[in-house]
Amino acid sequence: MRPSVLNRRAFLAASAGAAACARDPRPRLNVFNWSDYIAPQVIPNFEREFGVRVRYGVYEVTEEMVARVWSGNSGWDVVFPSNSYVEPLRQAGLLQRLNHARLPGLANLERLFQAPLWDRGLDWSMPYMWGATGIVYQRTLDPAPRAWRDLWSAPLKGRMTMLDDPAEVLGACLKKLGYSVNATSPTELAAAKQEAVTQKAVLRAYLNAEVRDQLIAGDLLAAQAWRLTAQQAIDGAPERLEFVFPEEGFPIYADCACILRESKRSELAHEFLDYLLRPEVAAATAVAMKTSTCNGAARPLLPPAVRDSPIYYPPADVLARGEWFTPVPAAAQRLRDRLWTEIKSA
Amino acid sequence: MSGGILAMRSRSKPDPPAAAFLAPSVLLQALLFLCPLAIIAGYSLLSRGAYGGVELAVSFENYQRLFDPLYGAILLRSVWLASISTLLCLVLGFPLALFIARSGRRKGLYLQLVILPFWTSFLIRTYAWIFLLRDTGLVNTVLTAAGLITQPLPLLYNDAAVVLGLVYGYLPFMVLPLYATIERLDKSLLEAAADLGATPWKTLWTVVLPLCRPGIVAGVVLVFIPCLGAYLTPDLMGGGKTIMIGNLVQNQFSTARDWPFGAALSLALMALVMALLMAMSRRRGGQQAEDLL
């Protein structure tokens, strides 16, 4: 069609196509990812290079995504579960085995993520970004918090928050007591609950993303926070805020790209995963979203302030204190849910 | 005469059956209200799926769990907070409704102002309260600058903040039905009371309030029910430190991934509200309140 002559039929056809997106002949890939978890240019660049379309949807919590794909008929091709959900999703028969021949970029992954705990052979999941939980605090605090146990101290009363997340709060309490963040034993969990209840005396609130503003404004002296939120807060007041990976140990997690078994575009999905594994693509997202990438080859491409930051990429001895979240058996999960309700209503 | 004509017409050409007119709304009710309700009822009798969803094993366990004192305490708390909020809405809403009803030509403007907040999402308005009330928020900053306080007041993340949020959110639901009844009040009754020597206060207590009973009941119902099920306000203004029944239900569908128990909880809450409504409609004034609703 010549651009100068736009007859009515062509116009109608074009607008109908634009409205329904049904006439676009390009293959379509359906990607369901966490919100704010990809650099803005990645999807358009991928579409252009491969001549495809991407329907990109976002979710806020893993449960939201799991609920959607559980039917096996959700219409998504690629999803990004946290590491502890990879095995349950695989067991439910929802994941497609990754074809390593199509994913040469897997070699770019950091050694830590070449054979991770939850998927030794990377048969089902491609580690994407990783994170951890720690403490953000005001530098004026003396003594500065170094461990979870410091979040029980009286001077913090009314000016300290914990995450509004049962696994994180129980996790911190369990670590304080020297147990695993994935504890299933009723006695260990009951002791952790008691710690959380005691802590409520000094606690200001259970908050997630809101801590960022309140730390920057100075309302809070210390907060349990995800590393990503912590970094956003620190960037808002770099001279005042500091982050620490607690002494007793802390939870770490990785979000992974997985291809759903229901996907009819397996080849394209693999191409997308391999595209994400390109060092420059991984680096762009890590910089734009302030996340820590699992991609070792992307590290040298990062700005030095990020690359050498002990918060983004802690040294090996610090990382060794991290403990992966693992799937919790049903009975223990039930107990944890109940304890969380008890903590909240205490 | 006109009745005769109508009767004649209907004899010659029968009206379409009432069912034809009712069908669309019945269908809508069935599809969008009864079906989801039936699904919830069905879920409440199944077992928890390991990662959300349900498993097809019938059990009444979810209903047995409702009698756990832990959940009873949460319900009591919710009823308590909802009651205080409703009472405050009434105390604040009545004078406001009275004022609006008596403000002549400006009535329309004032009513607009009452519903103005609905133009913005409740979530955003709640965040706005957080900005007002937090330690470095407007209220504390102004009070500190004025030299009235030296330490910021703990205005946020406690029960008072939750009640404030609820009262703020649901006050219009109290004002509007109150306004409607006060508006309908027969002015000659007030004049008669004055002529017979009643003071304004006495008129208010013995004439106006009793006559406004339907509006009061309607407002109380409209405020109490959503307050009882609130989850956003306790979460944001209460900082998640305490939970109300709405949060408990929401938790079951999110982090706890226990859909059947969440379904049982919400049905139980619904049953409680229904029971309250029925008890109320038996009482004097209840019928008129229903008409108002």
XYZ file of C-alpha atoms in Angstrom:
639
model
C 0.000 0.000 0.000
C 1.366 3.367 -0.970
C 1.424 5.636 2.017
C -0.168 8.555 0.194
C -3.298 6.662 -0.748
C -5.133 5.528 2.344
C -8.511 4.385 1.150
C -11.336 3.793 3.529
C -11.125 0.036 3.461
C -7.441 0.028 4.249
C -7.987 2.522 7.006
C -10.754 0.434 8.535
C -8.691 -2.705 8.237
C -5.732 -1.015 9.889
C -7.732 0.447 12.739
C -9.617 -2.800 13.314
C -6.294 -4.602 13.413
C -4.835 -2.093 15.793
C -7.869 -2.393 18.021
C -7.996 -6.151 18.132
C -4.304 -6.830 17.532
C -5.576 -9.886 15.718
C -4.358 -9.168 12.234
C -0.717 -8.721 13.050
C 0.930 -11.650 11.264
C 3.992 -11.659 13.561
C 4.184 -14.528 16.057
C 3.304 -13.453 19.572
C 5.153 -14.345 22.736
C 3.334 -13.959 26.064
C 5.598 -12.922 28.914
C 4.362 -12.638 32.499
C 6.923 -10.996 34.779
C 7.193 -9.152 38.085
C 6.353 -5.473 37.808
C 9.429 -3.246 37.393
C 11.649 -6.148 36.483
C 12.936 -5.418 32.994
C 14.660 -2.429 31.375
C 12.150 -0.494 29.246
C 14.011 -0.973 25.964
C 14.441 -4.767 26.252
C 11.019 -5.807 24.940
C 10.909 -3.364 21.952
C 14.450 -4.331 20.992
C 13.600 -8.038 21.123
C 10.469 -7.478 19.028
C 12.448 -5.595 16.420
C 15.343 -8.005 16.214
C 13.224 -11.153 15.987
C 10.255 -9.696 14.080
C 7.795 -10.796 16.770
C 5.283 -9.275 19.144
C 5.382 -9.591 22.896
C 2.364 -9.420 25.151
C 3.931 -8.373 28.421
C 1.968 -8.705 31.664
C 3.091 -8.004 35.220
C 2.296 -9.311 38.680
C 3.142 -8.130 42.202
C 3.347 -11.391 44.146
C 4.269 -14.896 43.051
C 0.949 -16.270 44.322
C -0.837 -14.069 41.803
C 1.122 -15.591 38.932
C 0.824 -19.149 40.276
C -2.938 -18.806 40.628
C -3.143 -17.753 36.997
C -0.956 -20.454 35.450
C -2.187 -23.278 37.708
C -4.949 -24.183 35.267
C -2.368 -25.066 32.603
C -4.346 -22.958 30.175
C -3.380 -19.423 31.049
C -2.100 -18.201 27.694
C 1.335 -17.243 29.042
C 4.563 -18.662 27.637
C 7.270 -17.350 29.951
C 6.894 -16.669 33.690
C 9.342 -15.631 36.420
C 8.755 -17.603 39.641
C 10.971 -17.216 42.690
C 13.369 -20.104 43.144
C 11.293 -21.815 45.823
C 8.370 -22.098 43.400
C 10.320 -23.756 40.583
C 10.137 -27.269 42.030
C 6.413 -27.091 42.957
C 5.571 -25.782 39.487
C 7.605 -28.572 37.921
C 5.958 -31.194 40.114
C 2.570 -29.890 39.051
C 3.628 -30.546 35.461
C 3.404 -26.884 34.508
C 6.969 -26.358 33.279
C 8.695 -27.247 30.059
C 12.184 -28.729 30.107
C 14.727 -26.188 28.889
C 16.637 -27.138 25.770
C 20.214 -26.175 26.538
C 21.193 -26.402 22.858
C 19.017 -23.343 22.333
C 20.385 -21.508 25.358
C 24.123 -21.004 24.746
C 23.885 -17.905 26.938
C 23.526 -20.080 30.061
C 27.319 -20.094 30.115
C 27.146 -16.386 31.016
C 25.612 -17.145 34.410
C 27.559 -16.569 37.585
C 29.082 -19.778 38.940
C 26.701 -19.665 41.924
C 23.780 -19.965 39.508
C 25.213 -22.618 37.177
C 23.991 -25.447 39.406
C 21.645 -23.885 41.954
C 20.136 -25.737 44.867
C 16.600 -25.790 43.468
C 17.447 -26.976 39.951
C 20.914 -28.502 39.796
C 20.949 -29.023 36.048
C 19.069 -25.800 35.135
C 16.611 -28.146 33.457
C 13.543 -26.059 34.242
C 14.636 -22.576 35.229
C 16.989 -19.846 34.104
C 18.184 -17.709 37.029
C 17.457 -14.057 36.198
C 17.873 -11.684 39.128
C 18.611 -12.400 42.740
C 17.994 -10.610 45.976
C 18.350 -10.885 49.712
C 16.830 -9.501 52.880
C 18.714 -7.369 55.357
C 18.532 -4.239 57.462
C 18.561 -0.625 56.271
C 19.386 1.890 58.961
C 20.264 5.507 59.634
C 24.018 6.035 59.994
C 23.388 8.147 63.089
C 22.370 4.985 64.948
C 24.977 4.155 67.558
C 25.683 1.285 67.811
C 24.796 0.488 64.226
C 22.698 -2.676 63.820
C 24.742 -5.638 62.703
C 22.348 -8.509 63.308
C 18.657 -9.360 63.419
C 18.808 -9.357 67.244
C 19.581 -5.619 67.122
C 16.046 -5.041 65.839
C 14.689 -5.935 69.275
C 16.554 -3.117 71.029
C 14.539 -0.623 73.066
C 16.008 2.613 71.580
C 14.390 1.705 68.258
C 10.935 1.714 69.842
C 8.323 3.026 67.438
C 10.871 3.751 64.729
C 11.613 0.297 63.326
C 9.619 -1.762 60.831
C 9.599 -5.362 59.678
C 8.369 -6.651 56.321
C 4.677 -7.494 56.012
C 5.552 -11.014 54.909
C 5.266 -14.157 57.048
C 8.270 -15.933 55.515
C 10.483 -12.874 56.098
C 9.409 -12.084 59.662
C 9.517 -15.721 60.776
C 12.758 -16.079 58.800
C 14.450 -13.239 60.701
C 13.189 -14.602 64.042
C 14.373 -18.112 63.178
C 17.799 -16.802 62.196
C 18.019 -14.815 65.414
C 17.482 -18.093 67.259
C 20.058 -19.871 65.113
C 17.582 -21.931 63.080
C 17.037 -22.273 59.347
C 14.777 -19.775 57.569
C 13.018 -22.832 56.136
C 12.389 -24.442 59.549
C 9.468 -26.841 59.683
C 9.752 -28.010 63.306
C 6.792 -26.857 65.432
C 9.003 -26.064 68.445
C 11.387 -23.930 66.389
C 8.503 -22.143 64.724
C 6.720 -21.567 68.035
C 9.908 -20.063 69.479
C 10.211 -17.821 66.415
C 6.620 -16.708 66.815
C 7.336 -15.787 70.434
C 10.254 -13.637 69.262
C 8.011 -11.853 66.783
C 5.378 -11.205 69.432
C 8.019 -9.797 71.796
C 9.314 -7.594 69.009
C 5.918 -5.971 68.540
C 6.640 -3.850 71.620
C 9.254 -1.869 69.665
C 7.753 -2.344 66.215
C 6.287 0.627 64.360
C 4.554 -1.341 61.593
C 4.846 -4.190 59.110
C 5.681 -2.420 55.840
C 7.126 -3.412 52.485
C 7.698 -0.793 49.800
C 6.584 2.134 51.990
C 9.760 1.930 54.072
C 11.637 3.609 51.253
C 9.959 7.006 51.723
C 9.903 6.784 55.494
C 13.615 5.978 55.640
C 14.446 8.869 53.342
C 12.174 11.221 55.319
C 13.806 10.083 58.546
C 10.688 8.623 60.194
C 12.424 5.289 60.566
C 15.721 4.466 62.230
C 15.899 0.910 60.937
C 13.892 -1.458 58.790
C 13.950 -5.028 57.630
C 13.955 -4.648 53.866
C 14.568 -6.394 50.590
C 17.878 -5.394 49.130
C 16.164 -3.778 46.158
C 13.963 -1.521 48.306
C 16.975 -0.783 50.476
C 18.969 0.343 47.457
C 16.157 2.627 46.325
C 16.065 4.186 49.791
C 19.844 4.563 49.947
C 19.888 6.239 46.531
C 17.381 8.736 47.951
C 19.598 9.641 50.914
C 23.037 8.126 50.267
C 24.759 10.155 52.973
C 22.395 9.008 55.721
C 21.357 5.413 54.987
C 23.297 2.182 55.152
C 22.502 -1.491 54.524
C 23.785 -4.552 56.324
C 23.500 -8.288 55.723
C 22.709 -9.546 59.234
C 25.302 -11.555 61.119
C 23.070 -14.522 61.982
C 22.392 -15.150 58.300
C 19.685 -13.964 55.956
C 17.369 -15.291 53.256
C 18.388 -15.068 49.616
C 16.214 -15.807 46.634
C 16.455 -15.753 42.866
C 13.728 -15.094 40.359
C 13.978 -17.432 37.413
C 12.623 -17.417 33.878
C 10.662 -20.591 33.128
C 8.829 -21.743 30.015
C 5.367 -23.117 30.676
C 4.510 -26.563 29.368
C 1.373 -25.123 27.778
C 3.482 -22.821 25.579
C 3.005 -23.427 21.878
C 5.950 -21.187 21.028
C 8.710 -23.069 22.727
C 11.311 -22.068 20.151
C 10.526 -18.372 20.434
C 10.418 -18.635 24.235
C 13.930 -20.126 24.204
C 15.083 -17.300 21.948
C 13.668 -14.817 24.454
C 15.439 -16.488 27.374
C 18.698 -16.538 25.452
C 18.174 -12.864 24.609
C 17.801 -12.084 28.328
C 21.057 -13.951 28.910
C 23.013 -11.610 26.625
C 25.409 -9.678 28.834
C 24.381 -6.245 27.530
C 20.659 -7.019 27.974
C 21.129 -8.396 31.491
C 23.311 -5.407 32.397
C 20.749 -2.914 31.068
C 18.007 -4.398 33.230
C 20.214 -4.684 36.294
C 21.160 -1.002 36.017
C 17.682 0.262 35.214
C 15.956 -1.725 37.972
C 18.757 -1.607 40.585
C 18.678 -5.379 40.826
C 21.527 -7.863 41.167
C 21.868 -9.937 38.036
C 22.661 -13.650 38.005
C 24.586 -13.007 34.802
C 28.334 -13.037 35.498
C 29.229 -11.890 31.992
C 27.097 -8.788 32.511
C 29.043 -7.712 35.613
C 31.973 -6.058 33.790
C 29.476 -3.960 31.799
C 27.980 -2.404 34.943
C 28.989 1.042 36.216
C 31.823 0.627 38.739
C 29.709 1.979 41.610
C 27.249 -0.866 41.096
C 29.737 -3.549 40.070
C 31.930 -3.050 43.120
C 29.126 -2.370 45.584
C 29.150 -4.802 48.516
C 25.373 -4.420 48.674
C 24.680 -5.361 45.060
C 27.354 -8.050 44.954
C 28.466 -8.949 48.481
C 31.810 -10.716 48.926
C 31.837 -14.505 49.147
C 32.081 -14.641 52.955
C 28.945 -12.525 53.324
C 27.081 -14.455 50.644
C 27.971 -17.666 52.465
C 25.669 -16.561 55.323
C 22.741 -16.399 52.922
C 20.219 -19.216 52.933
C 17.959 -20.022 49.991
C 14.250 -20.105 50.597
C 13.016 -23.617 49.806
C 9.467 -24.956 49.373
C 7.815 -25.561 52.747
C 5.797 -28.797 53.176
C 2.030 -28.347 53.459
C 1.736 -29.121 57.200
C 4.508 -26.692 58.112
C 3.056 -24.053 55.814
C -0.264 -24.348 57.610
C 1.390 -23.933 60.958
C 3.293 -20.900 59.663
C 0.067 -19.307 58.400
C -1.559 -19.818 61.764
C 1.444 -18.429 63.647
C 1.417 -15.382 61.390
C -2.224 -14.754 62.283
C -1.306 -15.155 65.966
C 1.563 -12.682 65.600
C -0.663 -10.180 63.856
C -3.461 -10.401 66.381
C -1.161 -10.469 69.427
C -62.196 6.223 34.952
C -58.601 5.882 33.841
C -58.417 2.550 35.635
C -61.283 1.415 33.520
C -59.497 2.359 30.333
C -56.338 0.568 31.422
C -58.362 -2.475 32.346
C -60.020 -2.452 28.978
C -56.714 -2.164 27.164
C -55.193 -5.004 29.055
C -58.166 -7.131 28.225
C -57.918 -6.423 24.522
C -54.134 -6.621 24.270
C -52.463 -8.513 27.160
C -49.223 -7.105 28.664
C -46.090 -9.092 27.993
C -45.593 -11.455 30.910
C -43.738 -10.001 33.873
C -41.069 -12.654 33.379
C -39.961 -10.955 30.157
C -39.155 -7.764 32.041
C -37.589 -9.541 34.948
C -35.418 -11.841 32.853
C -32.454 -9.482 32.271
C -32.029 -8.575 35.919
C -32.638 -12.133 37.087
C -30.049 -13.361 34.614
C -27.583 -10.698 35.743
C -28.129 -11.557 39.396
C -27.767 -15.251 38.705
C -24.610 -14.906 36.622
C -22.754 -12.230 38.537
C -23.988 -12.736 42.073
C -25.392 -16.204 42.677
C -22.849 -18.116 40.586
C -19.791 -16.595 42.288
C -21.498 -17.094 45.631
C -22.147 -20.739 44.773
C -18.502 -21.147 43.766
C -17.391 -19.662 47.102
C -19.787 -21.964 48.942
C -18.410 -24.902 46.963
C -14.792 -23.945 47.663
C -15.520 -23.656 51.375
C -16.294 -27.374 51.459
C -13.117 -28.468 49.665
C -9.532 -28.846 50.812
C -6.597 -26.537 50.460
C -4.404 -26.949 47.380
C -0.694 -26.852 48.203
C -0.057 -23.730 46.095
C -3.413 -22.019 46.035
C -6.544 -23.383 44.439
C -8.523 -26.251 45.923
C -8.373 -30.021 46.002
C -11.475 -32.061 45.395
C -11.752 -33.610 48.846
C -14.932 -32.644 50.647
C -14.464 -31.583 54.240
C -16.196 -29.510 56.873
C -12.911 -28.727 58.545
C -12.916 -25.134 57.284
C -16.091 -24.488 59.231
C -14.779 -26.209 62.352
C -11.749 -23.930 62.237
C -14.038 -20.905 62.471
C -14.673 -21.752 66.115
C -10.994 -21.431 66.975
C -10.715 -18.706 69.675
C -7.960 -17.063 67.621
C -10.427 -16.177 64.882
C -13.143 -15.327 67.400
C -10.823 -12.722 68.900
C -10.184 -11.228 65.460
C -13.927 -11.096 64.800
C -14.576 -9.370 68.130
C -11.884 -6.846 67.363
C -13.402 -6.159 63.973
C -16.868 -5.699 65.465
C -15.408 -3.375 68.110
C -13.501 -1.189 65.632
C -16.447 -1.130 63.222
C -18.818 -0.149 66.051
C -16.670 2.731 67.251
C -16.243 3.950 63.686
C -19.988 3.753 63.048
C -20.778 5.618 66.257
C -18.294 8.364 65.371
C -19.745 8.599 61.873
C -23.179 9.060 63.413
C -22.025 11.693 65.902
C -20.182 13.608 63.189
C -22.637 12.931 60.395
C -25.860 13.992 62.085
C -24.983 17.661 62.655
C -23.517 17.802 59.170
C -26.683 16.372 57.597
C -28.797 18.755 59.669
C -26.655 21.684 58.552
C -26.880 20.721 54.888
C -30.627 20.155 55.046
C -31.083 23.659 56.449
C -28.693 25.515 54.197
C -31.213 26.492 51.540
C -29.813 27.189 48.113
C -26.362 25.882 48.961
C -27.645 22.366 49.672
C -26.605 21.125 46.251
C -23.094 22.471 46.627
C -22.650 20.936 50.093
C -23.936 17.561 48.926
C -21.464 17.697 46.060
C -18.701 18.368 48.554
C -19.740 15.350 50.627
C -19.388 13.025 47.659
C -16.383 14.814 46.180
C -13.849 12.374 47.743
C -15.348 9.552 45.669
C -13.784 11.120 42.605
C -10.424 9.769 43.767
C -9.561 6.172 44.562
C -9.869 5.171 48.207
C -6.350 3.744 48.088
C -4.860 7.067 47.030
C -6.843 8.956 49.664
C -5.589 6.552 52.310
C -2.004 7.137 51.199
C -2.685 10.845 51.448
C -3.620 10.336 55.119
C -0.317 8.539 55.641
C 1.500 11.573 54.274
C -0.459 13.805 56.636
C -0.020 11.711 59.749
C 3.457 10.257 59.622
C 6.267 11.529 61.865
C 7.588 13.931 59.241
C 4.108 14.535 57.860
C 2.183 17.778 57.665
C 0.431 17.563 61.037
C 3.546 16.782 63.050
C 5.635 19.304 61.138
C 3.148 22.095 61.742
C 2.713 21.241 65.423
C 6.474 21.087 65.909
C 7.022 24.366 64.078
C 4.339 25.990 66.223
C 6.239 24.846 69.292
C 3.330 22.796 70.589
C 5.243 19.524 70.616
C 8.903 18.585 70.688
C 8.566 14.925 69.716
C 6.383 13.872 66.776
C 3.064 12.416 67.926
C 2.484 8.772 67.032
C -0.501 9.482 64.807
C -0.095 6.546 62.474
C -0.021 2.760 62.850
C -2.366 2.324 65.788
C -6.054 1.630 66.375
C -6.917 5.329 66.480
C -5.459 5.725 62.992
C -7.526 2.765 61.757
C -10.714 4.274 63.209
C -9.848 7.657 61.698
C -9.366 6.028 58.305
C -12.673 4.174 58.553
C -14.624 7.231 59.719
C -13.105 9.312 56.959
C -13.859 6.684 54.333
C -17.465 5.940 55.267
C -18.775 9.249 56.640
C -20.568 10.093 53.358
C -22.544 6.836 53.644
C -23.887 8.117 56.956
C -24.526 11.696 55.863
C -26.499 10.904 52.724
C -29.339 8.783 54.234
C -29.485 11.112 57.257
C -29.824 14.063 54.938
C -32.605 12.285 53.027
C -34.703 11.769 56.189
C -34.067 15.201 57.669
C -35.016 16.722 54.350
C -38.341 14.901 54.398
C -39.108 16.029 57.906
C -42.393 17.908 58.231
C -41.371 21.445 59.231
C -44.755 22.125 60.840
C -43.873 19.588 63.524
C -40.829 21.631 64.478
C -42.877 24.794 64.495
C -45.502 23.087 66.643
C -42.816 22.025 69.108
C -41.501 25.590 69.269
C -45.013 27.001 69.680
C -45.640 24.640 72.542
C -42.550 25.980 74.276
C -39.917 23.293 73.584
C -36.331 24.477 73.535
C -34.354 23.686 70.360
C -32.519 20.905 72.227
C -35.714 19.389 73.454
C -37.145 19.518 69.916
C -34.019 17.795 68.634
C -34.224 15.002 71.205
C -37.955 14.395 71.295
C -39.023 15.252 67.743
C -36.201 15.279 65.218
C -34.170 12.282 66.373
C -37.112 9.860 66.677
C -38.371 10.896 63.259
C -34.900 10.404 61.780
C -34.701 6.873 63.040
C -34.985 5.257 59.588
C -32.135 7.410 58.291
C -30.022 6.606 61.324
C -30.615 2.879 60.916
C -29.862 3.044 57.187
C -26.659 5.029 57.791
C -25.535 2.674 60.534
C -26.050 -0.318 58.250
C -24.264 1.336 55.328
C -21.269 2.249 57.493
C -21.036 -0.722 59.817
C -21.027 -3.425 57.141
C -18.134 -2.130 55.026
C -16.200 -1.203 58.205
C -16.559 -4.759 59.446
C -15.059 -6.145 56.251
C -12.429 -3.432 55.765
C -8.924 -4.609 54.957
C -7.188 -1.728 53.219
C -7.455 0.714 56.116
C -6.195 -1.622 58.868
C -3.363 -2.637 56.551
C -2.223 0.860 55.562
C -3.224 3.050 58.514
C -2.699 0.312 61.093
C 0.617 -0.727 59.562
C -0.459 -4.359 59.480
C 0.140 -4.637 63.230
C -3.364 -5.818 63.943
C -5.751 -7.605 61.664
C -9.450 -7.328 61.101
C -11.587 -10.062 59.609
C -11.160 -8.592 56.116
C -7.385 -8.951 56.358
C -7.786 -12.518 57.557
C -9.899 -13.355 54.504
C -7.478 -11.593 52.195
C -4.492 -13.418 53.732
C -6.106 -16.769 52.976
C -6.233 -15.902 49.297
C -2.719 -14.461 49.151
C 0.167 -15.484 51.396
C -1.586 -18.338 53.205
C -2.935 -19.756 49.923
C -5.829 -21.348 51.800
C -8.754 -20.631 49.499
C -11.251 -22.984 51.158
C -10.746 -21.440 54.595
C -10.903 -17.971 53.072
C -14.186 -18.958 51.407
C -15.597 -20.325 54.676
C -14.540 -17.157 56.507
C -16.171 -14.865 53.998
C -19.384 -16.905 54.016
C -19.437 -16.786 57.810
C -18.972 -13.022 57.695
C -21.774 -12.742 55.179
C -24.059 -14.859 57.358
C -23.295 -12.669 60.353
C -24.131 -9.516 58.428
C -27.351 -11.095 57.116
C -28.359 -12.093 60.636
C -27.731 -8.548 61.866
C -29.780 -7.102 59.018
C -32.673 -9.458 59.635
C -32.678 -8.775 63.349
C -32.719 -5.098 62.539
C -35.548 -5.234 60.022
C -37.780 -6.873 62.649
C -37.411 -3.837 64.840
C -39.394 -0.653 64.603
C -37.997 1.665 62.017
C -36.233 -1.154 60.274
C -38.792 -1.391 57.506
C -38.606 2.318 56.798
C -34.814 2.088 56.760
C -35.044 -0.636 54.160
C -37.201 1.611 52.043
C -34.523 4.259 52.320
C -31.780 1.860 51.322
